[in-house]
Amino acid sequence: MNDTLIVAQGLTKTYNAIPALDHIDLTVGSGRIVGLLGPNGSGKTTLIKLLCGLLQPTTGLLTVDGHAPGIYTKSIISYLPDRMYFADWMKTNDLIDFFADFYQDFDRKKAMEMLATLHIGPNERLKTLSKGTKEKVQLALIMSRQAKLYLLDEPIAGVDPAARDFILNTILTNYNENGTVLLSTHLIADIERVLDEVIFLQIGHVVRHDTVDNIRENEGKSVDQLFREIFAYGI
């Protein structure tokens, strides 16, 4: 197995000549849980959408598993956007059928078991569920794939602490261990315990990419402490 999963070289994305990402160089391997960390407006969602193929680079190179974002990469990426994208009229059974039709790596049994642990029946409509429960349903479906890359955009934003614990435990216990999870957030303290590596983004630049162990050993600080220093004072 090729250990290199994501490669970005000189990756730039501009909106009206203003760079959201500015000449990023980045390599991410397989089998990792990676935090994509930065304040709002730092370029996190832009990078995730580029990886998904929802946006095209302005300049530079981006590959996932050796391929430019396209048909192949969509088949190996499991994407959780920062907002719900399912129709409210759909039942949970409809969603499971939808994922089974679209993704060969979808594990129907796993999805049904995860929904059962949430006490969500197969005929429940999304519109009858709370916001937090809808997000758990979406996460259960995303994590029921044997993907090479899971892209999770702000999965713990706007949910209560108990829901955050459920979401993080769901990620930890269900992702394909040969794959990589790229998890975007600005809530560092809540997710630090699950991370292997971190990427700090600031105004479209990668200002730090390191393992969590290296940061703790070399800096004598938690990732959250280092993050607060970097983004309080700049670099």
mmCIF file of C-alpha atoms in Angstrom:
data_model
loop_
_atom_site.group_PDB
_atom_site.id
_atom_site.type_symbol
_atom_site.label_atom_id
_atom_site.label_comp_id
_atom_site.label_asym_id
_atom_site.label_seq_id
_atom_site.Cartn_x
_atom_site.Cartn_y
_atom_site.Cartn_z
ATOM 1 C CA MET A 1 0.000 0.000 0.000
ATOM 2 C CA ASN A 2 1.261 3.425 -0.933
ATOM 3 C CA ASP A 3 1.544 5.361 2.322
ATOM 4 C CA THR A 4 1.083 8.749 0.617
ATOM 5 C CA LEU A 5 -2.593 9.589 0.239
ATOM 6 C CA ILE A 6 -2.849 13.378 -0.266
ATOM 7 C CA VAL A 7 -0.297 15.504 -2.128
ATOM 8 C CA ALA A 8 -0.636 19.255 -2.671
ATOM 9 C CA GLN A 9 2.062 21.258 -4.471
ATOM 10 C CA GLY A 10 1.703 25.001 -4.873
ATOM 11 C CA LEU A 11 -2.045 24.567 -4.395
ATOM 12 C CA THR A 12 -3.850 27.885 -4.755
ATOM 13 C CA LYS A 13 -7.529 28.760 -4.844
ATOM 14 C CA THR A 14 -8.636 32.338 -5.331
ATOM 15 C CA TYR A 15 -12.039 34.001 -5.220
ATOM 16 C CA ASN A 16 -12.148 37.313 -7.111
ATOM 17 C CA ALA A 17 -8.328 37.392 -7.030
ATOM 18 C CA ILE A 18 -8.297 36.948 -3.238
ATOM 19 C CA PRO A 19 -6.549 33.692 -2.204
ATOM 20 C CA ALA A 20 -8.457 31.341 0.095
ATOM 21 C CA LEU A 21 -5.479 28.972 -0.190
ATOM 22 C CA ASP A 22 -2.090 30.372 -1.155
ATOM 23 C CA HIS A 23 0.591 28.042 -2.613
ATOM 24 C CA ILE A 24 0.081 25.184 -0.160
ATOM 25 C CA ASP A 25 2.558 22.288 -0.107
ATOM 26 C CA LEU A 26 1.277 19.311 1.856
ATOM 27 C CA THR A 27 1.658 15.538 2.083
ATOM 28 C CA VAL A 28 -0.653 13.357 4.188
ATOM 29 C CA GLY A 29 -0.219 9.617 4.609
ATOM 30 C CA SER A 30 -2.618 6.710 5.087
ATOM 31 C CA GLY A 31 -3.866 5.298 8.367
ATOM 32 C CA ARG A 32 -3.941 8.613 10.274
ATOM 33 C CA ILE A 33 -6.456 10.818 12.034
ATOM 34 C CA VAL A 34 -5.458 14.352 11.070
ATOM 35 C CA GLY A 35 -6.839 17.569 12.494
ATOM 36 C CA LEU A 36 -7.252 20.395 9.973
ATOM 37 C CA LEU A 37 -7.187 23.267 12.422
ATOM 38 C CA GLY A 38 -7.657 26.982 12.048
ATOM 39 C CA PRO A 39 -10.022 29.848 12.820
ATOM 40 C CA ASN A 40 -13.012 30.584 10.633
ATOM 41 C CA GLY A 41 -11.880 31.896 7.261
ATOM 42 C CA SER A 42 -8.515 30.124 7.310
ATOM 43 C CA GLY A 43 -9.264 27.959 4.245
ATOM 44 C CA LYS A 44 -10.311 24.662 5.852
ATOM 45 C CA THR A 45 -13.566 24.185 3.958
ATOM 46 C CA THR A 46 -11.964 25.324 0.694
ATOM 47 C CA LEU A 47 -9.281 22.632 1.029
ATOM 48 C CA ILE A 48 -11.883 19.966 1.803
ATOM 49 C CA LYS A 49 -14.012 20.986 -1.190
ATOM 50 C CA LEU A 50 -10.954 20.874 -3.444
ATOM 51 C CA LEU A 51 -10.189 17.351 -2.209
ATOM 52 C CA CYS A 52 -13.806 16.348 -2.925
ATOM 53 C CA GLY A 53 -13.684 17.784 -6.424
ATOM 54 C CA LEU A 54 -16.424 20.300 -5.609
ATOM 55 C CA LEU A 55 -13.988 23.121 -6.413
ATOM 56 C CA GLN A 56 -11.141 23.280 -8.931
ATOM 57 C CA PRO A 57 -7.677 24.683 -8.064
ATOM 58 C CA THR A 58 -6.779 28.051 -9.532
ATOM 59 C CA THR A 59 -3.171 26.877 -9.832
ATOM 60 C CA GLY A 60 -1.042 24.075 -8.443
ATOM 61 C CA LEU A 61 -1.330 20.316 -8.089
ATOM 62 C CA LEU A 62 -3.632 18.222 -5.901
ATOM 63 C CA THR A 63 -3.884 14.427 -5.895
ATOM 64 C CA VAL A 64 -5.634 11.842 -3.724
ATOM 65 C CA ASP A 65 -4.224 8.308 -3.933
ATOM 66 C CA GLY A 66 -2.240 9.412 -6.974
ATOM 67 C CA HIS A 67 -5.227 10.808 -8.891
ATOM 68 C CA ALA A 68 -6.532 14.322 -9.461
ATOM 69 C CA PRO A 69 -9.975 14.774 -7.871
ATOM 70 C CA GLY A 70 -12.548 13.167 -10.155
ATOM 71 C CA ILE A 71 -14.598 10.000 -10.619
ATOM 72 C CA TYR A 72 -12.047 7.683 -8.996
ATOM 73 C CA THR A 73 -11.388 9.872 -5.957
ATOM 74 C CA LYS A 74 -15.134 10.307 -5.331
ATOM 75 C CA SER A 75 -15.339 6.511 -4.983
ATOM 76 C CA ILE A 76 -12.713 6.454 -2.186
ATOM 77 C CA ILE A 77 -13.688 9.635 -0.301
ATOM 78 C CA SER A 78 -16.440 9.733 2.318
ATOM 79 C CA TYR A 79 -17.450 13.370 2.829
ATOM 80 C CA LEU A 80 -19.344 14.928 5.714
ATOM 81 C CA PRO A 81 -20.159 18.552 4.794
ATOM 82 C CA ASP A 82 -20.614 21.273 7.385
ATOM 83 C CA ARG A 83 -24.395 21.289 6.863
ATOM 84 C CA MET A 84 -27.113 18.677 6.383
ATOM 85 C CA TYR A 85 -27.734 17.854 2.719
ATOM 86 C CA PHE A 86 -30.472 15.182 2.941
ATOM 87 C CA ALA A 87 -34.113 15.993 2.167
ATOM 88 C CA ASP A 88 -36.342 16.165 5.244
ATOM 89 C CA TRP A 89 -38.970 13.845 3.716
ATOM 90 C CA MET A 90 -36.515 10.927 3.521
ATOM 91 C CA LYS A 91 -36.751 8.011 5.926
ATOM 92 C CA THR A 92 -33.635 6.445 7.406
ATOM 93 C CA ASN A 93 -34.271 3.380 5.206
ATOM 94 C CA ASP A 94 -34.281 5.653 2.141
ATOM 95 C CA LEU A 95 -30.907 7.040 3.165
ATOM 96 C CA ILE A 96 -29.413 3.572 3.615
ATOM 97 C CA ASP A 97 -30.704 2.526 0.177
ATOM 98 C CA PHE A 98 -29.323 5.749 -1.311
ATOM 99 C CA PHE A 99 -25.838 5.117 0.088
ATOM 100 C CA ALA A 100 -25.916 1.426 -0.896
ATOM 101 C CA ASP A 101 -26.780 2.401 -4.487
ATOM 102 C CA PHE A 102 -24.065 5.047 -4.736
ATOM 103 C CA TYR A 103 -21.116 3.520 -2.886
ATOM 104 C CA GLN A 104 -19.735 0.019 -3.367
ATOM 105 C CA ASP A 105 -17.822 0.276 -0.070
ATOM 106 C CA PHE A 106 -20.961 1.029 1.985
ATOM 107 C CA ASP A 107 -21.665 -1.454 4.788
ATOM 108 C CA ARG A 108 -25.453 -1.588 5.166
ATOM 109 C CA LYS A 109 -25.284 -3.837 8.248
ATOM 110 C CA LYS A 110 -22.930 -1.465 10.041
ATOM 111 C CA ALA A 111 -25.142 1.537 9.263
ATOM 112 C CA MET A 112 -28.243 -0.224 10.558
ATOM 113 C CA GLU A 113 -26.443 -1.268 13.748
ATOM 114 C CA MET A 114 -25.228 2.289 14.359
ATOM 115 C CA LEU A 115 -28.721 3.707 13.869
ATOM 116 C CA ALA A 116 -30.126 1.048 16.207
ATOM 117 C CA THR A 117 -27.735 2.198 18.941
ATOM 118 C CA LEU A 118 -29.245 5.668 18.503
ATOM 119 C CA HIS A 119 -32.738 4.143 18.878
ATOM 120 C CA ILE A 120 -33.630 5.363 15.399
ATOM 121 C CA GLY A 121 -36.047 3.122 13.513
ATOM 122 C CA PRO A 122 -35.873 2.389 9.763
ATOM 123 C CA ASN A 123 -39.114 4.272 8.994
ATOM 124 C CA GLU A 124 -38.380 7.486 10.864
ATOM 125 C CA ARG A 125 -38.364 10.597 8.706
ATOM 126 C CA LEU A 126 -35.565 13.111 9.054
ATOM 127 C CA LYS A 127 -38.017 15.954 9.656
ATOM 128 C CA THR A 128 -39.146 14.299 12.922
ATOM 129 C CA LEU A 129 -35.596 14.192 14.332
ATOM 130 C CA SER A 130 -33.746 16.864 16.312
ATOM 131 C CA LYS A 131 -30.846 18.723 14.710
ATOM 132 C CA GLY A 132 -28.315 16.768 16.781
ATOM 133 C CA THR A 133 -29.889 13.420 15.900
ATOM 134 C CA LYS A 134 -29.942 14.302 12.189
ATOM 135 C CA GLU A 135 -26.218 15.027 12.371
ATOM 136 C CA LYS A 136 -25.618 11.676 14.094
ATOM 137 C CA VAL A 137 -27.562 9.904 11.330
ATOM 138 C CA GLN A 138 -25.488 11.632 8.667
ATOM 139 C CA LEU A 139 -22.259 10.727 10.476
ATOM 140 C CA ALA A 140 -23.341 7.081 10.871
ATOM 141 C CA LEU A 141 -23.858 6.822 7.113
ATOM 142 C CA ILE A 142 -20.552 8.517 6.296
ATOM 143 C CA MET A 143 -18.613 6.278 8.705
ATOM 144 C CA SER A 144 -20.278 3.103 7.387
ATOM 145 C CA ARG A 145 -18.111 3.244 4.288
ATOM 146 C CA GLN A 146 -14.720 1.548 3.960
ATOM 147 C CA ALA A 147 -13.233 4.687 2.445
ATOM 148 C CA LYS A 148 -9.590 5.557 1.914
ATOM 149 C CA LEU A 149 -10.224 9.160 2.971
ATOM 150 C CA TYR A 150 -12.885 10.538 5.308
ATOM 151 C CA LEU A 151 -13.343 14.307 5.039
ATOM 152 C CA LEU A 152 -15.281 15.630 8.028
ATOM 153 C CA ASP A 153 -16.003 19.365 7.920
ATOM 154 C CA GLU A 154 -16.752 20.735 11.415
ATOM 155 C CA PRO A 155 -18.467 17.533 12.657
ATOM 156 C CA ILE A 156 -18.707 18.736 16.275
ATOM 157 C CA ALA A 157 -19.723 22.358 15.697
ATOM 158 C CA GLY A 158 -23.002 23.371 17.272
ATOM 159 C CA VAL A 159 -23.652 20.144 19.199
ATOM 160 C CA ASP A 160 -23.702 19.580 22.952
ATOM 161 C CA PRO A 161 -20.778 17.924 24.821
ATOM 162 C CA ALA A 162 -22.520 14.531 25.042
ATOM 163 C CA ALA A 163 -23.115 14.566 21.275
ATOM 164 C CA ARG A 164 -19.458 15.514 20.712
ATOM 165 C CA ASP A 165 -18.352 12.465 22.671
ATOM 166 C CA PHE A 166 -20.670 10.247 20.633
ATOM 167 C CA ILE A 167 -19.397 11.720 17.362
ATOM 168 C CA LEU A 168 -15.717 11.317 18.272
ATOM 169 C CA ASN A 169 -16.219 7.763 19.520
ATOM 170 C CA THR A 170 -18.134 6.927 16.352
ATOM 171 C CA ILE A 171 -15.246 8.203 14.239
ATOM 172 C CA LEU A 172 -12.648 6.337 16.295
ATOM 173 C CA THR A 173 -14.410 2.990 16.284
ATOM 174 C CA ASN A 174 -15.764 2.891 12.736
ATOM 175 C CA TYR A 175 -13.287 4.336 10.242
ATOM 176 C CA ASN A 176 -11.278 2.085 7.930
ATOM 177 C CA GLU A 177 -7.947 1.798 9.780
ATOM 178 C CA ASN A 178 -6.041 1.696 6.483
ATOM 179 C CA GLY A 179 -7.688 4.979 5.536
ATOM 180 C CA THR A 180 -7.205 8.508 6.805
ATOM 181 C CA VAL A 181 -9.610 10.837 8.572
ATOM 182 C CA LEU A 182 -9.154 14.560 7.887
ATOM 183 C CA LEU A 183 -11.216 16.379 10.483
ATOM 184 C CA SER A 184 -11.735 20.137 10.263
ATOM 185 C CA THR A 185 -12.514 22.145 13.378
ATOM 186 C CA HIS A 186 -11.622 25.134 15.511
ATOM 187 C CA LEU A 187 -12.641 23.294 18.724
ATOM 188 C CA ILE A 188 -9.221 21.812 19.423
ATOM 189 C CA ALA A 189 -9.577 20.767 23.057
ATOM 190 C CA ASP A 190 -12.537 18.535 22.216
ATOM 191 C CA ILE A 191 -10.769 16.499 19.531
ATOM 192 C CA GLU A 192 -7.105 16.521 20.547
ATOM 193 C CA ARG A 193 -7.310 13.085 22.167
ATOM 194 C CA VAL A 194 -8.194 11.376 18.870
ATOM 195 C CA LEU A 195 -5.581 13.033 16.626
ATOM 196 C CA ASP A 196 -2.319 11.610 15.261
ATOM 197 C CA GLU A 197 -1.307 14.721 13.310
ATOM 198 C CA VAL A 198 -2.352 18.339 12.976
ATOM 199 C CA ILE A 199 -2.298 20.842 10.133
ATOM 200 C CA PHE A 200 -2.581 24.494 11.201
ATOM 201 C CA LEU A 201 -4.071 26.750 8.531
ATOM 202 C CA GLN A 202 -3.878 30.525 8.779
ATOM 203 C CA ILE A 203 -5.236 32.846 6.077
ATOM 204 C CA GLY A 204 -4.704 30.216 3.410
ATOM 205 C CA HIS A 205 -1.209 29.132 4.503
ATOM 206 C CA VAL A 206 -0.030 25.968 6.246
ATOM 207 C CA VAL A 207 1.844 27.320 9.255
ATOM 208 C CA ARG A 208 2.447 23.990 11.016
ATOM 209 C CA HIS A 209 2.102 20.326 10.044
ATOM 210 C CA ASP A 210 3.336 17.943 12.717
ATOM 211 C CA THR A 211 2.467 14.897 14.760
ATOM 212 C CA VAL A 212 0.704 15.422 18.065
ATOM 213 C CA ASP A 213 3.493 13.496 19.828
ATOM 214 C CA ASN A 214 6.172 15.794 18.389
ATOM 215 C CA ILE A 215 4.308 18.892 19.516
ATOM 216 C CA ARG A 216 3.919 17.574 23.056
ATOM 217 C CA GLU A 217 7.555 16.404 23.288
ATOM 218 C CA ASN A 218 9.271 19.332 21.552
ATOM 219 C CA GLU A 219 7.026 22.182 22.676
ATOM 220 C CA GLY A 220 5.998 20.797 26.062
ATOM 221 C CA LYS A 221 2.458 21.929 25.233
ATOM 222 C CA SER A 222 -0.844 20.481 24.202
ATOM 223 C CA VAL A 223 -2.050 21.053 20.646
ATOM 224 C CA ASP A 224 -4.740 23.333 22.055
ATOM 225 C CA GLN A 225 -2.151 25.477 23.882
ATOM 226 C CA LEU A 226 0.033 25.759 20.778
ATOM 227 C CA PHE A 227 -2.989 26.595 18.627
ATOM 228 C CA ARG A 228 -3.998 29.407 20.995
ATOM 229 C CA GLU A 229 -0.468 30.857 20.899
ATOM 230 C CA ILE A 230 -0.190 30.737 17.125
ATOM 231 C CA PHE A 231 -3.585 32.237 16.423
ATOM 232 C CA ALA A 232 -3.427 34.792 19.213
ATOM 233 C CA TYR A 233 -0.176 36.345 18.034
ATOM 234 C CA GLY A 234 0.209 35.228 14.420
ATOM 235 C CA ILE A 235 3.385 33.866 12.859
#
